[in-house]
XYZ file of N, CA and C in Angstrom:
291
model
N 0.817 -1.187 0.000
C 0.000 0.000 0.000
C 0.868 1.263 0.000
N 1.986 1.198 0.708
C 2.898 2.330 0.783
C 3.406 2.711 -0.604
N 3.696 1.712 -1.427
C 4.206 1.967 -2.775
C 3.121 2.554 -3.675
N 1.888 2.166 -3.426
C 0.788 2.698 -4.230
C 0.668 4.215 -4.035
N 0.843 4.666 -2.795
C 0.802 6.103 -2.533
C 1.933 6.818 -3.267
N 3.103 6.217 -3.295
C 4.240 6.807 -4.000
C 3.963 6.899 -5.492
N 3.386 5.854 -6.056
C 3.057 5.848 -7.482
C 1.989 6.900 -7.780
N 0.973 6.962 -6.930
C -0.082 7.962 -7.119
C 0.484 9.379 -7.025
N 1.384 9.582 -6.086
C 2.024 10.890 -5.925
C 2.835 11.247 -7.172
N 3.562 10.301 -7.707
C 4.336 10.538 -8.931
C 3.431 10.857 -10.114
N 2.344 10.106 -10.240
C 1.401 10.368 -11.334
C 0.797 11.765 -11.206
N 0.480 12.143 -9.988
C -0.087 13.467 -9.749
C 0.919 14.564 -10.129
N 2.158 14.398 -9.712
C 3.202 15.378 -10.043
C 3.429 15.453 -11.550
N 3.435 14.301 -12.214
C 3.605 14.285 -13.668
C 2.451 15.005 -14.361
N 1.244 14.792 -13.863
C 0.084 15.466 -14.451
C 0.192 16.980 -14.271
N 0.618 17.424 -13.095
C 0.802 18.854 -12.857
C 1.890 19.432 -13.753
N 2.979 18.705 -13.907
C 4.060 19.160 -14.776
C 3.591 19.249 -16.225
N 2.786 18.297 -16.656
C 2.260 18.301 -18.018
C 1.348 19.510 -18.240
N 0.519 19.806 -17.257
C -0.372 20.971 -17.356
C 0.443 22.254 -17.450
N 1.461 22.384 -16.613
C 2.317 23.576 -16.652
C 3.036 23.698 -17.992
N 3.505 22.582 -18.511
C 4.182 22.583 -19.805
C 3.236 23.039 -20.911
N 2.020 22.525 -20.914
C 1.036 22.913 -21.926
C 0.681 24.394 -21.815
N 0.559 24.890 -20.585
C 0.264 26.310 -20.387
C 1.408 27.174 -20.908
N 2.633 26.770 -20.631
C 3.801 27.522 -21.098
C 3.888 27.496 -22.624
N 3.597 26.353 -23.231
C 3.611 26.258 -24.688
C 2.534 27.152 -25.298
N 1.367 27.201 -24.683
C 0.291 28.067 -25.176
C 0.701 29.535 -25.064
N 1.350 29.881 -23.962
C 1.809 31.252 -23.771
C 2.861 31.624 -24.824
N 3.788 30.703 -25.091
C 4.817 30.958 -26.099
C 4.212 31.076 -27.496
N 3.209 30.253 -27.786
C 2.529 30.318 -29.081
C 1.833 31.666 -29.250
N 1.174 32.117 -28.202
C 0.480 33.408 -28.258
C 1.485 34.544 -28.437
N 2.616 34.467 -27.748
C 3.659 35.477 -27.896
C 4.196 35.487 -29.324
N 4.388 34.309 -29.915
C 4.861 34.232 -31.299
C 3.852 34.866 -32.254
N 2.572 34.620 -32.027
C 1.536 35.236 -32.862
C 1.551 36.750 -32.713
N 1.721 37.226 -31.496
C 1.755 38.666 -31.267
C 2.988 39.291 -31.915
N 4.113 38.573 -31.893
C 5.317 39.085 -32.552
C 5.099 39.203 -34.053
N 4.418 38.226 -34.630
C 4.136 38.280 -36.066
C 3.258 39.485 -36.397
N 2.394 39.884 -35.472
C 1.498 41.021 -35.682
C 2.118 42.326 -35.168
N 3.365 42.250 -34.676
C 4.078 43.411 -34.145
C 3.359 44.051 -32.959
N 2.712 43.248 -32.136
C 2.018 43.755 -30.947
C 2.410 42.969 -29.695
N 3.627 42.401 -29.687
C 4.019 41.614 -28.529
C 4.104 42.476 -27.276
N 3.775 41.889 -26.181
C 3.786 42.498 -24.846
C 2.816 43.675 -24.726
N 1.833 43.746 -25.595
C 0.854 44.826 -25.506
C -0.500 44.318 -25.052
N -0.570 43.098 -24.568
C -1.845 42.546 -24.113
C -2.045 42.809 -22.622
N -1.788 44.010 -22.245
C -1.957 44.425 -20.861
C -2.038 45.937 -20.821
N -1.880 46.511 -19.668
C -2.023 47.962 -19.541
C -0.794 48.748 -20.005
N 0.252 48.062 -20.457
C 1.506 48.734 -20.785
C 1.341 49.828 -21.836
N 0.655 49.553 -22.933
C 0.530 50.532 -24.014
C -0.154 51.802 -23.524
N -1.303 51.640 -22.912
C -2.043 52.813 -22.425
C -1.232 53.568 -21.380
N -0.690 52.842 -20.422
C 0.056 53.492 -19.345
C 1.273 54.234 -19.879
N 1.967 53.650 -20.853
C 3.161 54.301 -21.385
C 2.810 55.553 -22.183
N 1.664 55.559 -22.845
C 1.263 56.739 -23.610
C 0.709 57.831 -22.696
N 0.030 57.451 -21.662
C -0.716 58.405 -20.850
C 0.063 58.919 -19.638
N 1.042 58.175 -19.171
C 1.712 58.548 -17.922
C 2.450 59.882 -18.023
N 3.065 60.181 -19.153
C 3.822 61.421 -19.307
C 3.028 62.523 -20.003
N 1.763 62.293 -20.272
C 0.935 63.256 -20.990
C 0.318 64.247 -19.999
N 0.957 65.396 -19.856
C 0.511 66.403 -18.890
C -0.875 66.915 -19.255
N -1.085 67.216 -20.524
C -2.385 67.739 -20.956
C -3.481 66.685 -20.791
N -3.145 65.447 -21.080
C -4.117 64.368 -20.910
C -4.530 64.205 -19.465
N -3.577 64.360 -18.567
C -3.896 64.277 -17.139
C -4.815 65.412 -16.716
N -4.615 66.592 -17.285
C -5.507 67.716 -16.968
C -6.916 67.434 -17.483
N -7.009 66.868 -18.678
C -8.318 66.571 -19.259
C -9.091 65.537 -18.449
N -8.375 64.687 -17.750
C -9.048 63.616 -17.014
C -9.954 64.149 -15.909
N -9.791 65.411 -15.531
C -10.635 65.996 -14.490
C -11.961 66.519 -15.033
N -12.109 66.560 -16.348
C -13.365 67.025 -16.941
C -14.440 65.958 -16.809
N -15.698 66.363 -16.718
C -16.785 65.383 -16.591
C -16.873 64.482 -17.825
N -17.013 63.200 -17.598
C -17.193 62.234 -18.678
C -15.909 61.703 -19.276
N -14.801 62.355 -19.011
C -13.529 61.930 -19.598
C -13.037 60.642 -18.940
N -13.357 60.448 -17.686
C -12.947 59.224 -16.992
C -13.474 57.978 -17.678
N -14.735 58.033 -18.118
C -15.321 56.887 -18.824
C -14.632 56.668 -20.168
N -14.309 57.771 -20.847
C -13.603 57.654 -22.128
C -12.215 57.050 -21.944
N -11.528 57.482 -20.895
C -10.202 56.935 -20.618
C -10.273 55.441 -20.328
N -11.272 55.036 -19.572
C -11.421 53.609 -19.260
C -11.725 52.813 -20.522
N -12.563 53.365 -21.397
C -12.867 52.678 -22.656
C -11.613 52.555 -23.509
N -10.822 53.618 -23.567
C -9.587 53.585 -24.352
C -8.586 52.613 -23.741
N -8.544 52.563 -22.410
C -7.658 51.612 -21.729
C -8.030 50.177 -22.127
N -9.324 49.896 -22.196
C -9.778 48.556 -22.586
C -9.413 48.249 -24.034
N -9.542 49.239 -24.905
C -9.157 49.037 -26.306
C -7.672 48.716 -26.393
N -6.847 49.474 -25.685
C -5.403 49.224 -25.697
C -5.077 47.861 -25.102
N -5.823 47.468 -24.090
C -5.577 46.180 -23.434
C -5.848 45.013 -24.381
N -6.854 45.159 -25.228
C -7.236 44.074 -26.130
C -6.705 44.267 -27.546
N -5.754 45.145 -27.720
C -5.209 45.430 -29.038
C -4.713 44.188 -29.776
N -3.968 43.291 -29.139
C -3.495 42.114 -29.874
C -4.623 41.254 -30.440
N -5.766 41.239 -29.787
C -6.884 40.445 -30.291
C -7.404 41.009 -31.611
N -7.302 42.316 -31.796
C -7.760 42.942 -33.039
C -6.861 42.566 -34.214
N -5.614 42.232 -33.917
C -4.652 41.921 -34.967
C -4.362 40.431 -35.059
N -5.205 39.618 -34.477
C -4.978 38.178 -34.440
C -4.880 37.575 -35.838
N -5.599 38.106 -36.807
C -5.593 37.537 -38.156
C -4.311 37.857 -38.903
N -3.544 38.810 -38.457
C -2.326 39.177 -39.161
C -1.331 38.041 -39.288
N -1.072 37.241 -38.257
C -0.100 36.161 -38.430
C -0.497 35.206 -39.549
N -1.775 34.895 -39.675
C -2.210 33.997 -40.738
C -1.970 34.637 -42.093
N -2.282 35.910 -42.228
C -2.067 36.613 -43.486
C -0.583 36.682 -43.814
N 0.234 36.928 -42.800
C 1.677 37.015 -43.019
C 2.237 35.667 -43.456
N 1.741 34.588 -42.850
C 2.211 33.255 -43.246
C 1.828 32.948 -44.684
N 0.607 33.292 -45.068
C 0.151 33.026 -46.432
C 0.957 33.842 -47.434
N 1.249 35.085 -47.108
C 2.030 35.934 -48.006
C 3.463 35.429 -48.113
N 3.971 34.878 -47.027
C 5.339 34.358 -47.005
C 5.469 33.119 -47.879
N 4.421 32.275 -47.889
C 4.451 31.037 -48.679
C 4.173 31.332 -50.101
């Protein structure tokens, strides 16, 4: 019975390692697709934050009524930018072939 627990523990660890490996491969695949579309590392707040952080006039505008909602909408657009260009890698591959 003692050995059965060891075998079960090993199987469990192998399954966890396999899941982590698959997740890492999916992440690398997505990064490769984003690189093909020239939007790598832009699937987060980086693009919006980098454009808006040093914008003195933009910061002043943020105090106007209704601008906060517009900024949030634009932040969401920037966050999902790579999804808008998802078809580019396929087009680039077809043009390359």
